[in-house]
Amino acid sequence: MRQNDTGGGREAQRGAPTAADRGWDESLYGAHPAERDPSPESASGAASAPLDTPGADGGRGRRGQRGSEKTSGAGNRAGRGGGGGAAVSRAKRPSRGKRALRWSAVVLAVLILGTAGAGYLYYQHLNSNLDKDELNLGDNKLHRSDPNAAGQRPMNILLLGSDSRASEENVRLGGSRADRDRPPLADVQMLLHVSADRSNMSVISVPRDTRTTIPKCTDPDDGKVYPATTDKINTSLQHGGPGCTVATWEEMTGIPIDHFMMIDFSGVVSMADAVGGVPVCVKENVHDPKSKLKLKKGTSVIKGEQALSWLRTRHGFGDGTDIGRAKAQHMYMNAMVRQLKAGTKLTDPGKLRDLAEAATKALTVDKGIGSVKKLYDLGNDLKQVPTKRITMATMPWEYGPGGSYVVPKEGDADKVFSLVRNDVALDGKDKKKAEASKSAQPTEPSQPKAEIPISVMNGTGTALQRPVTGRASVIAGALANKGFRQATADQTPQSRADTTISYPREEQRGDALAVAKALGIPERLVKHSAGVQRVTLIIGADWREGPSYPKGDSGADGKKDDQKAPDSADALRGDNKKACMDVNPNYTW
């Protein structure tokens, strides 16, 4: 054994550089010893708890979103801020317990409901299990993605894991009883992007300690206003609920969020057992005493306590930071999805009912998907995506000063977000299809430019920036000066990250390209859409001034290397059965 993780801490270890050696602040991972709950529940941790009794909290296992207000009426709601919540969270860093398992349960809940059909057995009962909340608590919301030529829209779902301990079950699973009354943090955040044609899916994780701008949010229940601030993204949940995390994502990425799903500790543990275990791989024997993960080199099928340990370990993989843990979560998620799509262990009606109970009790969703029927339909949408076209990635990041937080990596992070905004798969497999489609379409205008009807709309407003007044009129005037006499300003409010030109029929592609050429807009921003009646130019937040589109814009520009995720995103394909985790040399046996 080469680890000594008790008493003396990591200074006793020898071998590869530790997380601290690499500049990562170890205090991010848990409370200072003096702040930890000394009770036996906290000392034993989540891994020692029984793993086969979901919903031990009075049979309901209530989730963190409003668990405490449902049981005590105290108003100290999980997912809500209040009275110095952020300060409390910084003073008491929570024991991490099982929070790493929650992200998989969000996706599993959808897939199970969609695969099983069990939700209809007692529809109204399951509906009452679900908690619903507002989608976006910001002042300005991005407009939905445009439909493609067939009228299909891409779908963006924000998957959140709350570290709430607002119920006895959550305390049992997550430990740290002292944190029970602390407003929770959104410590797991993943964006699930499903392409418009349902041919591919991209999942982007963002490290919980990413420092970003949290926009102004208003709690719809009590009217409390949380001013805009800059902080770690996981604290956004304390600014009124998951709707503020959605607003934060839209501001940071420019990607419109259609739905969110949030889950806490409850009802999660049994899901790994339900599919008969999940295969994972390590390149060396690994033993992390903190998470209780102990596996031999090679492939193991894990479930129950070992599955929990795999998902919560941060010391055992890579350099001992959350980045290695995110990759392990991606590997586990891919394997679990493969198991579910194969129908493994999902034929027992009794087991399906138990899973449906656990999943719906553990979920908080936006009102747009606030029923079992809607979740079932969502699951059917996700099932259409082939496993080989699922790509898991991490937002490209770099350390901030001092190493206590990370920030989006300039250029690379923008590129990943741009690909998603433009519905381009992160696996780079869309290029040939797009080129073949374009080659069959006209490139010359269908009529003289003076006769081309053009609508110009102002979409320059964002969560933090007011729209530039009169922008549509300015650009419509610029087009008129270039001979497009039928360009008119449309005053319909919009909010878009990227400038786009859309056209309704194939024969009008040449018209749209002519407009793009006149204004210097890249061809990649010209799209065939069933959502417009004429050539339509929406001026995005990327073009707030000047009559010509700014040169050197970020994002994919059509070059070969720009049609897939950069290497820094550490992408993993869903059908990669050979993926194997690098083990931290300090934690082998």
Coordinates of C-alpha atoms in Angstrom, one line a residue:
M1 CA 0.0 0.0 0.0
R2 CA 1.3 3.4 -0.9
Q3 CA -1.4 5.6 0.6
N4 CA -1.7 7.1 4.1
D5 CA -4.9 9.1 4.0
T6 CA -5.7 9.3 7.7
G7 CA -4.1 11.3 10.4
G8 CA -1.1 12.7 8.7
G9 CA -2.8 13.4 5.4
R10 CA -1.2 13.5 2.0
E11 CA 2.1 14.9 3.1
A12 CA 3.0 11.3 3.9
Q13 CA 2.5 10.1 0.4
R14 CA 5.2 9.6 -2.1
G15 CA 5.2 9.1 -5.9
A16 CA 3.3 11.2 -8.5
P17 CA 2.5 14.9 -7.8
T18 CA -0.6 15.4 -5.7
A19 CA -3.5 17.7 -6.4
A20 CA -2.0 20.3 -4.1
D21 CA 1.3 20.0 -5.9
R22 CA -0.5 20.9 -9.1
G23 CA -2.0 24.0 -7.6
W24 CA -5.4 22.7 -6.7
D25 CA -6.7 23.9 -3.4
E26 CA -7.5 20.8 -1.3
S27 CA -9.9 22.8 0.9
L28 CA -12.4 22.7 -2.0
Y29 CA -13.1 19.1 -1.3
G30 CA -14.5 19.1 2.2
A31 CA -14.9 21.0 5.5
H32 CA -11.9 21.8 7.7
P33 CA -11.7 19.0 10.3
A34 CA -12.7 21.5 13.0
E35 CA -15.9 22.2 11.0
R36 CA -17.0 18.6 10.4
D37 CA -19.9 17.1 12.1
P38 CA -18.5 14.8 14.9
S39 CA -21.6 12.6 15.0
P40 CA -21.3 8.9 14.1
E41 CA -23.4 9.5 11.0
S42 CA -20.9 12.0 9.6
A43 CA -17.9 10.0 10.7
S44 CA -19.0 6.8 9.0
G45 CA -19.8 8.6 5.7
A46 CA -22.2 7.5 3.0
A47 CA -20.4 4.3 2.0
S48 CA -21.2 2.6 5.3
A49 CA -24.9 3.2 5.0
P50 CA -27.2 0.4 3.6
L51 CA -27.7 0.8 -0.1
D52 CA -30.8 -1.2 -0.8
T53 CA -33.5 0.9 1.0
P54 CA -34.3 4.0 -1.0
G55 CA -36.8 6.3 0.4
A56 CA -36.1 5.6 4.1
D57 CA -37.3 9.1 4.9
G58 CA -40.9 8.1 5.8
G59 CA -41.1 6.1 2.6
R60 CA -40.7 9.2 0.5
G61 CA -37.0 10.1 0.5
R62 CA -37.8 13.7 -0.4
R63 CA -35.4 15.6 -2.5
G64 CA -33.5 18.7 -1.5
Q65 CA -35.5 21.2 -3.6
R66 CA -38.2 21.7 -1.0
G67 CA -37.7 18.8 1.4
S68 CA -37.3 20.9 4.5
E69 CA -40.3 23.1 3.9
K70 CA -42.5 20.1 3.3
T71 CA -41.4 18.5 6.5
S72 CA -40.9 21.4 8.9
G73 CA -42.4 24.5 7.2
A74 CA -39.4 26.4 8.3
G75 CA -38.9 28.0 4.9
N76 CA -35.3 26.9 4.8
R77 CA -35.7 25.3 1.4
A78 CA -33.2 23.3 -0.4
G79 CA -32.3 25.0 -3.7
R80 CA -33.2 28.4 -2.2
G81 CA -31.0 31.1 -0.9
G82 CA -31.8 33.2 2.1
G83 CA -30.3 35.0 5.0
G84 CA -26.6 34.7 4.3
G85 CA -26.8 31.3 2.6
A86 CA -23.8 31.8 0.5
A87 CA -21.7 32.8 3.5
V88 CA -22.9 29.8 5.4
S89 CA -21.9 27.5 2.5
R90 CA -18.4 29.0 2.4
A91 CA -18.0 28.6 6.1
K92 CA -19.1 24.9 6.1
R93 CA -17.9 23.0 3.0
P94 CA -20.2 19.9 2.8
S95 CA -19.0 16.3 3.1
R96 CA -19.1 15.2 -0.5
G97 CA -20.8 11.8 0.2
K98 CA -22.8 10.5 -2.7
R99 CA -23.2 13.7 -4.7
A100 CA -21.2 12.2 -7.6
L101 CA -23.9 9.6 -8.1
R102 CA -26.8 12.0 -8.7
W103 CA -25.8 13.0 -12.2
S104 CA -26.3 9.5 -13.4
A105 CA -29.7 9.2 -11.7
V106 CA -31.0 12.2 -13.6
V107 CA -30.4 10.6 -17.0
L108 CA -31.4 7.1 -15.7
A109 CA -34.7 8.4 -14.5
V110 CA -35.5 9.7 -18.0
L111 CA -34.3 6.5 -19.7
I112 CA -36.0 4.2 -17.2
L113 CA -39.3 6.0 -17.6
G114 CA -39.0 6.1 -21.4
T115 CA -37.8 2.5 -21.6
A116 CA -40.2 0.8 -19.2
G117 CA -43.5 2.4 -19.7
A118 CA -44.1 1.8 -16.0
G119 CA -45.0 5.4 -15.4
Y120 CA -48.6 4.7 -16.6
L121 CA -49.3 2.1 -14.0
Y122 CA -50.2 4.7 -11.4
Y123 CA -49.8 7.9 -13.4
Q124 CA -51.3 10.5 -11.0
H125 CA -49.4 9.1 -8.0
L126 CA -46.1 9.4 -9.8
N127 CA -47.0 12.9 -11.0
S128 CA -47.5 13.9 -7.4
N129 CA -44.0 12.7 -6.6
L130 CA -42.4 15.2 -8.9
D131 CA -41.4 18.7 -7.7
K132 CA -41.8 21.5 -10.3
D133 CA -40.1 24.9 -10.4
E134 CA -39.6 27.8 -12.7
L135 CA -37.2 27.3 -15.6
N136 CA -35.4 30.6 -15.6
L137 CA -35.2 33.3 -12.9
G138 CA -33.2 35.9 -14.8
D139 CA -34.6 39.1 -16.3
N140 CA -33.6 38.2 -19.8
K141 CA -34.0 34.8 -21.4
L142 CA -32.5 33.5 -24.6
H143 CA -35.0 32.5 -27.3
R144 CA -35.3 28.9 -28.2
S145 CA -33.1 27.4 -30.9
D146 CA -34.4 27.7 -34.4
P147 CA -36.0 24.6 -36.0
N148 CA -34.2 23.0 -38.9
A149 CA -35.6 22.6 -42.4
A150 CA -37.9 19.7 -41.2
G151 CA -39.3 21.7 -38.3
Q152 CA -37.3 19.9 -35.7
R153 CA -35.6 21.8 -32.8
P154 CA -32.5 20.8 -30.9
M155 CA -33.1 20.2 -27.2
N156 CA -30.9 21.5 -24.3
I157 CA -31.5 20.0 -20.9
L158 CA -29.5 21.1 -17.8
L159 CA -28.8 18.2 -15.4
L160 CA -28.2 19.3 -11.9
G161 CA -27.1 17.5 -8.7
S162 CA -28.0 19.2 -5.4
D163 CA -26.1 18.5 -2.3
S164 CA -29.1 19.1 -0.1
R165 CA -29.4 17.4 3.2
A166 CA -32.9 18.6 4.0
S167 CA -34.2 15.2 4.9
E168 CA -33.1 12.3 7.1
E169 CA -32.5 10.2 4.0
N170 CA -30.3 12.8 2.4
V171 CA -28.3 13.1 5.7
R172 CA -28.0 9.3 5.8
L173 CA -26.7 9.2 2.2
G174 CA -24.7 12.4 2.1
G175 CA -23.4 12.6 5.7
S176 CA -22.6 16.0 7.3
R177 CA -25.7 16.4 9.5
A178 CA -24.3 19.8 10.5
D179 CA -25.1 21.0 6.9
R180 CA -28.8 20.0 7.1
D181 CA -30.0 23.6 7.3
R182 CA -27.5 25.0 4.8
P183 CA -28.9 26.1 1.4
P184 CA -27.6 23.5 -1.0
L185 CA -25.1 23.9 -3.9
A186 CA -25.4 22.6 -7.4
D187 CA -22.2 20.6 -7.3
V188 CA -22.9 18.5 -10.4
Q189 CA -23.8 20.3 -13.6
M190 CA -24.1 18.8 -17.1
L191 CA -25.7 20.1 -20.2
L192 CA -27.3 17.5 -22.4
H193 CA -27.7 18.6 -26.0
V194 CA -29.8 16.5 -28.3
S195 CA -29.5 17.4 -32.0
A196 CA -32.6 18.6 -33.9
D197 CA -32.7 15.4 -36.0
R198 CA -32.0 13.2 -32.9
S199 CA -29.0 11.7 -34.6
N200 CA -26.5 12.7 -31.9
M201 CA -26.2 13.8 -28.3
S202 CA -23.5 15.9 -26.6
V203 CA -23.0 16.1 -22.8
I204 CA -20.8 18.9 -21.4
S205 CA -19.8 18.9 -17.7
V206 CA -18.7 22.1 -16.0
P207 CA -16.5 21.8 -12.9
R208 CA -18.5 22.9 -9.8
D209 CA -15.7 25.5 -8.9
T210 CA -15.9 27.3 -12.2
R211 CA -15.9 31.0 -11.5
T212 CA -18.4 32.9 -13.6
T213 CA -21.0 35.7 -13.6
I214 CA -24.3 34.9 -11.9
P215 CA -26.9 37.2 -13.2
K216 CA -29.6 39.0 -11.2
C217 CA -32.3 36.4 -10.2
T218 CA -35.7 36.8 -8.5
D219 CA -37.2 34.1 -6.4
P220 CA -40.7 33.6 -7.7
D221 CA -42.0 32.4 -4.3
D222 CA -41.0 35.2 -2.0
G223 CA -40.0 37.9 -4.5
K224 CA -36.5 38.2 -3.1
V225 CA -34.0 39.7 -5.6
Y226 CA -30.5 38.4 -5.8
P227 CA -28.2 40.9 -7.5
A228 CA -25.7 40.0 -10.2
T229 CA -22.4 38.7 -8.8
T230 CA -19.3 36.8 -9.7
D231 CA -18.8 33.5 -7.8
K232 CA -18.4 29.8 -8.3
I233 CA -21.2 28.4 -10.5
N234 CA -22.4 25.9 -7.9
T235 CA -23.5 28.8 -5.6
S236 CA -26.1 29.9 -8.3
L237 CA -28.6 27.4 -6.8
Q238 CA -28.7 29.5 -3.6
H239 CA -29.9 32.5 -5.6
G240 CA -33.6 31.5 -5.8
G241 CA -33.4 27.9 -7.0
P242 CA -32.4 25.9 -10.1
G243 CA -33.9 28.6 -12.4
C244 CA -31.0 30.9 -11.5
T245 CA -28.5 28.1 -12.4
V246 CA -30.3 28.0 -15.8
A247 CA -29.9 31.8 -16.1
T248 CA -26.2 31.5 -15.3
W249 CA -25.6 28.8 -17.9
E250 CA -27.4 30.9 -20.6
E251 CA -25.2 33.9 -19.7
M252 CA -22.0 31.9 -19.6
T253 CA -22.6 29.7 -22.7
G254 CA -25.1 31.6 -24.9
I255 CA -27.0 28.2 -25.2
P256 CA -30.8 28.5 -24.7
I257 CA -31.9 26.0 -22.0
D258 CA -35.2 24.2 -22.7
H259 CA -35.5 22.2 -19.5
F260 CA -33.8 21.3 -16.3
M261 CA -33.8 18.2 -14.1
M262 CA -32.3 18.3 -10.6
I263 CA -31.8 15.4 -8.2
D264 CA -30.5 15.0 -4.7
F265 CA -29.2 12.0 -2.8
S266 CA -32.5 10.2 -2.3
G267 CA -33.7 7.3 -4.5
V268 CA -30.4 7.1 -6.4
V269 CA -28.4 4.2 -5.0
S270 CA -30.7 1.4 -6.1
M271 CA -30.4 2.3 -9.8
A272 CA -26.9 0.7 -10.4
D273 CA -28.2 -2.6 -8.9
A274 CA -31.4 -2.4 -11.1
V275 CA -29.4 -2.9 -14.3
G276 CA -27.3 -5.7 -12.8
G277 CA -24.2 -3.5 -12.3
V278 CA -22.1 -1.4 -14.6
P279 CA -18.7 -2.4 -16.1
V280 CA -15.8 0.0 -15.5
C281 CA -12.1 -0.3 -16.1
V282 CA -8.9 0.8 -14.2
K283 CA -5.3 0.6 -15.5
E284 CA -3.9 -0.3 -12.1
N285 CA -5.2 -1.6 -8.8
V286 CA -6.8 1.3 -7.1
H287 CA -7.7 2.0 -3.4
D288 CA -9.0 5.3 -2.1
P289 CA -9.8 4.9 1.6
K290 CA -11.8 8.1 1.6
S291 CA -14.3 6.9 -0.9
K292 CA -13.7 3.2 -0.1
L293 CA -13.1 2.4 -3.7
K294 CA -11.0 -0.7 -4.1
L295 CA -10.7 -2.4 -7.5
K296 CA -8.3 -4.7 -9.2
K297 CA -6.6 -3.8 -12.5
G298 CA -8.8 -4.3 -15.5
T299 CA -12.6 -4.4 -15.9
S300 CA -15.0 -4.9 -12.9
V301 CA -18.8 -4.9 -12.8
I302 CA -19.7 -2.5 -9.9
K303 CA -23.0 -1.9 -8.2
G304 CA -24.3 -0.7 -4.8
E305 CA -21.5 0.5 -2.5
Q306 CA -18.7 0.1 -5.1
A307 CA -20.7 2.1 -7.7
L308 CA -21.1 4.9 -5.2
S309 CA -17.3 4.7 -4.4
W310 CA -16.4 4.9 -8.1
L311 CA -18.5 8.0 -8.6
R312 CA -17.4 9.9 -5.5
T313 CA -13.7 9.2 -5.6
R314 CA -11.5 12.2 -6.5
H315 CA -8.2 11.1 -5.1
G316 CA -8.0 7.7 -6.9
F317 CA -7.9 9.0 -10.5
G318 CA -5.7 11.4 -12.4
D319 CA -4.1 14.1 -10.2
G320 CA -6.7 13.8 -7.4
T321 CA -8.9 16.7 -8.5
D322 CA -12.5 16.9 -9.6
I323 CA -11.4 16.8 -13.2
G324 CA -10.4 13.1 -13.0
R325 CA -13.7 12.4 -11.2
A326 CA -15.6 14.0 -14.0
K327 CA -14.0 11.7 -16.5
A328 CA -14.8 8.7 -14.3
Q329 CA -18.4 9.8 -14.2
H330 CA -18.5 10.1 -18.0
M331 CA -17.2 6.5 -18.3
Y332 CA -19.7 5.2 -15.9
M333 CA -22.6 7.1 -17.5
N334 CA -21.7 5.7 -21.0
A335 CA -21.6 2.2 -19.6
M336 CA -24.9 2.7 -17.8
V337 CA -26.6 4.0 -20.9
R338 CA -25.3 1.0 -22.9
Q339 CA -26.8 -1.3 -20.2
L340 CA -30.1 0.5 -20.3
K341 CA -30.4 0.6 -24.0
A342 CA -29.7 -3.1 -24.1
G343 CA -32.7 -3.6 -21.7
T344 CA -30.6 -5.2 -19.0
K345 CA -32.6 -6.2 -16.0
L346 CA -35.6 -4.0 -16.9
T347 CA -38.2 -6.7 -17.4
D348 CA -39.5 -7.1 -13.8
P349 CA -42.7 -5.0 -13.3
G350 CA -42.1 -4.8 -9.6
K351 CA -38.6 -3.6 -10.0
L352 CA -39.8 -1.0 -12.6
R353 CA -42.4 0.3 -10.2
D354 CA -39.7 0.7 -7.5
L355 CA -37.5 2.5 -9.9
A356 CA -40.3 4.8 -11.1
E357 CA -41.1 5.7 -7.4
A358 CA -37.4 6.4 -6.6
A359 CA -36.8 8.4 -9.7
T360 CA -39.9 10.6 -9.5
K361 CA -39.4 11.2 -5.7
A362 CA -35.8 12.3 -6.3
L363 CA -36.5 14.7 -9.2
T364 CA -37.2 18.4 -9.4
V365 CA -38.0 19.5 -12.9
D366 CA -39.2 22.7 -14.7
K367 CA -42.9 23.0 -15.3
G368 CA -42.5 22.2 -19.0
I369 CA -41.7 18.6 -18.2
G370 CA -43.6 18.4 -14.9
S371 CA -45.4 15.1 -15.6
V372 CA -44.6 11.5 -16.0
K373 CA -46.1 11.6 -19.6
K374 CA -43.7 14.4 -20.5
L375 CA -40.8 12.6 -19.0
Y376 CA -41.8 9.5 -20.9
D377 CA -41.9 11.4 -24.2
L378 CA -38.5 13.0 -23.3
G379 CA -37.1 9.5 -22.7
N380 CA -38.4 8.4 -26.1
D381 CA -36.5 11.3 -27.7
L382 CA -33.3 10.4 -26.0
K383 CA -33.7 6.7 -27.0
Q384 CA -33.5 7.7 -30.6
V385 CA -29.8 8.6 -30.3
P386 CA -27.4 5.8 -31.2
T387 CA -24.9 5.0 -28.5
K388 CA -22.0 5.6 -30.9
R389 CA -23.2 9.2 -31.4
I390 CA -23.2 10.1 -27.7
T391 CA -20.2 12.3 -26.8
M392 CA -19.3 13.1 -23.2
A393 CA -17.0 16.1 -22.7
T394 CA -15.8 18.5 -20.0
M395 CA -15.8 22.3 -20.6
P396 CA -12.2 23.3 -21.4
W397 CA -10.9 25.1 -18.3
E398 CA -7.8 26.6 -16.7
Y399 CA -6.9 27.4 -13.2
G400 CA -7.6 30.9 -11.9
P401 CA -5.0 32.8 -9.8
G402 CA -4.1 30.8 -6.7
G403 CA -5.6 27.6 -8.0
S404 CA -8.7 27.7 -5.8
Y405 CA -11.1 27.9 -8.8
V406 CA -11.2 27.4 -12.5
V407 CA -12.4 29.5 -15.4
P408 CA -13.5 28.6 -19.0
K409 CA -10.4 28.3 -21.2
E410 CA -10.4 31.1 -23.6
G411 CA -11.0 30.0 -27.2
D412 CA -11.5 26.3 -26.5
A413 CA -14.5 26.8 -24.2
D414 CA -16.1 29.3 -26.6
K415 CA -15.6 26.8 -29.4
V416 CA -17.4 24.0 -27.6
F417 CA -20.3 26.3 -26.7
S418 CA -20.5 27.6 -30.3
L419 CA -20.7 24.0 -31.7
V420 CA -23.6 23.3 -29.4
R421 CA -25.4 26.6 -30.2
N422 CA -25.1 25.7 -33.9
D423 CA -26.2 22.1 -33.4
V424 CA -22.9 20.6 -34.5
A425 CA -22.0 17.3 -32.9
L426 CA -18.9 17.3 -30.8
D427 CA -17.7 14.0 -32.3
G428 CA -17.0 15.7 -35.7
K429 CA -19.2 13.3 -37.6
D430 CA -21.6 15.9 -39.0
K431 CA -19.2 17.5 -41.6
K432 CA -19.8 15.2 -44.6
K433 CA -23.6 15.3 -44.1
A434 CA -23.6 19.1 -44.0
E435 CA -21.3 19.4 -47.0
A436 CA -23.5 17.1 -49.1
S437 CA -26.6 19.0 -48.2
K438 CA -25.1 22.3 -49.1
S439 CA -23.7 21.1 -52.4
A440 CA -27.2 20.3 -53.6
Q441 CA -28.6 23.8 -52.7
P442 CA -28.3 27.0 -54.8
T443 CA -25.6 29.5 -54.1
E444 CA -26.8 32.3 -56.3
P445 CA -29.8 34.7 -55.5
S446 CA -33.2 33.6 -56.8
Q447 CA -34.0 37.2 -57.7
P448 CA -32.5 40.6 -57.9
K449 CA -31.3 41.7 -54.5
A450 CA -33.6 44.8 -54.6
E451 CA -36.5 42.4 -54.6
I452 CA -35.5 40.0 -51.8
P453 CA -37.8 40.5 -48.7
I454 CA -35.6 40.6 -45.6
S455 CA -36.6 40.9 -41.9
V456 CA -34.0 42.2 -39.5
M457 CA -34.4 41.6 -35.8
N458 CA -32.5 42.9 -32.7
G459 CA -31.3 40.0 -30.5
T460 CA -28.4 41.9 -28.8
G461 CA -29.9 41.7 -25.2
T462 CA -28.4 39.1 -22.8
A463 CA -28.8 38.2 -19.2
L464 CA -26.4 41.0 -18.3
Q465 CA -26.6 43.4 -21.2
R466 CA -29.5 45.4 -22.3
P467 CA -30.3 45.3 -26.1
V468 CA -28.7 48.0 -28.2
T469 CA -31.5 50.3 -29.0
G470 CA -32.3 50.7 -32.7
R471 CA -29.9 48.0 -33.8
A472 CA -32.3 46.4 -36.3
S473 CA -33.0 49.7 -38.0
V474 CA -29.3 50.4 -38.3
I475 CA -28.6 47.1 -40.1
A476 CA -31.7 47.3 -42.2
G477 CA -30.5 50.7 -43.4
A478 CA -27.0 49.3 -44.1
L479 CA -28.6 46.6 -46.3
A480 CA -30.7 49.2 -48.1
N481 CA -27.6 51.1 -48.9
K482 CA -26.1 48.0 -50.4
G483 CA -29.1 47.5 -52.7
F484 CA -31.4 45.3 -50.6
R485 CA -34.4 47.7 -50.8
Q486 CA -36.9 45.3 -49.2
A487 CA -34.9 45.0 -45.9
T488 CA -37.1 46.1 -42.9
A489 CA -36.7 46.2 -39.2
D490 CA -38.9 43.8 -37.2
Q491 CA -39.4 45.0 -33.6
T492 CA -40.3 41.5 -32.2
P493 CA -38.0 41.1 -29.1
Q494 CA -35.3 38.5 -29.4
S495 CA -32.2 37.4 -27.4
R496 CA -29.5 35.4 -29.2
A497 CA -25.8 34.8 -28.6
D498 CA -25.0 34.3 -32.3
T499 CA -26.0 36.4 -35.2
T500 CA -28.0 34.1 -37.7
I501 CA -29.5 34.4 -41.1
S502 CA -32.4 31.9 -41.7
Y503 CA -34.3 31.1 -44.9
P504 CA -37.5 29.1 -45.3
R505 CA -37.0 27.3 -48.6
E506 CA -34.0 25.7 -50.3
E507 CA -34.3 27.9 -53.3
Q508 CA -33.8 31.0 -51.0
R509 CA -30.4 29.8 -49.8
G510 CA -28.7 32.0 -52.5
D511 CA -30.7 35.0 -51.2
A512 CA -29.5 34.4 -47.7
L513 CA -25.9 33.9 -48.8
A514 CA -26.1 37.2 -50.7
V515 CA -27.2 39.0 -47.5
A516 CA -24.4 37.3 -45.5
K517 CA -21.8 38.3 -48.1
A518 CA -22.9 41.9 -48.1
L519 CA -22.5 42.2 -44.3
G520 CA -19.4 40.0 -43.8
I521 CA -21.4 37.3 -41.9
P522 CA -19.7 33.8 -42.1
E523 CA -21.5 31.1 -44.1
R524 CA -21.8 28.8 -41.1
L525 CA -24.3 31.3 -39.6
V526 CA -26.7 30.8 -42.6
K527 CA -29.3 28.2 -41.9
H528 CA -32.3 26.5 -43.5
S529 CA -35.2 26.9 -41.0
A530 CA -38.9 26.1 -41.0
G531 CA -39.4 28.7 -38.3
V532 CA -39.3 31.8 -40.6
Q533 CA -41.4 33.0 -43.5
R534 CA -38.7 35.0 -45.4
V535 CA -35.0 35.6 -45.2
T536 CA -34.5 36.6 -41.6
L537 CA -31.5 38.2 -40.0
I538 CA -31.3 38.2 -36.2
I539 CA -28.5 40.4 -34.9
G540 CA -26.9 38.6 -31.9
A541 CA -25.0 39.6 -28.8
D542 CA -21.8 39.0 -30.9
W543 CA -22.6 42.1 -33.0
R544 CA -23.5 45.0 -30.8
E545 CA -22.0 47.8 -33.0
G546 CA -20.9 48.7 -36.5
P547 CA -22.6 48.1 -39.9
S548 CA -20.4 45.1 -40.7
Y549 CA -20.1 41.8 -38.8
P550 CA -17.0 41.9 -36.6
K551 CA -14.0 40.0 -38.0
G552 CA -12.2 37.3 -35.9
D553 CA -15.4 36.1 -34.2
S554 CA -14.9 33.1 -32.0
G555 CA -16.3 29.6 -32.6
A556 CA -16.4 27.1 -35.4
D557 CA -15.7 28.7 -38.8
G558 CA -16.1 25.7 -41.0
K559 CA -12.5 24.5 -41.0
K560 CA -12.0 20.8 -40.5
D561 CA -10.5 21.0 -37.0
D562 CA -13.3 23.3 -35.9
Q563 CA -16.1 20.8 -36.6
K564 CA -15.4 18.8 -33.5
A565 CA -14.6 19.3 -29.8
P566 CA -11.0 20.4 -29.1
D567 CA -8.7 18.0 -27.3
S568 CA -9.0 20.0 -24.1
A569 CA -12.6 18.9 -23.8
D570 CA -11.4 15.3 -23.2
A571 CA -14.3 13.9 -25.2
L572 CA -15.4 10.3 -24.7
R573 CA -17.7 8.4 -27.1
G574 CA -20.6 6.5 -25.8
D575 CA -19.7 3.3 -27.6
N576 CA -16.1 3.3 -26.3
K577 CA -16.0 0.0 -24.4
K578 CA -12.2 0.1 -24.1
A579 CA -11.9 3.3 -22.0
C580 CA -9.9 2.8 -18.9
M581 CA -9.2 5.2 -16.0
D582 CA -5.6 6.3 -15.2
V583 CA -5.0 5.7 -11.5
N584 CA -3.2 8.1 -9.2
P585 CA 0.0 6.3 -8.3
N586 CA -0.5 7.4 -4.7
Y587 CA -3.6 5.3 -4.5
T588 CA -2.6 1.9 -5.8
W589 CA -2.2 -1.4 -3.9

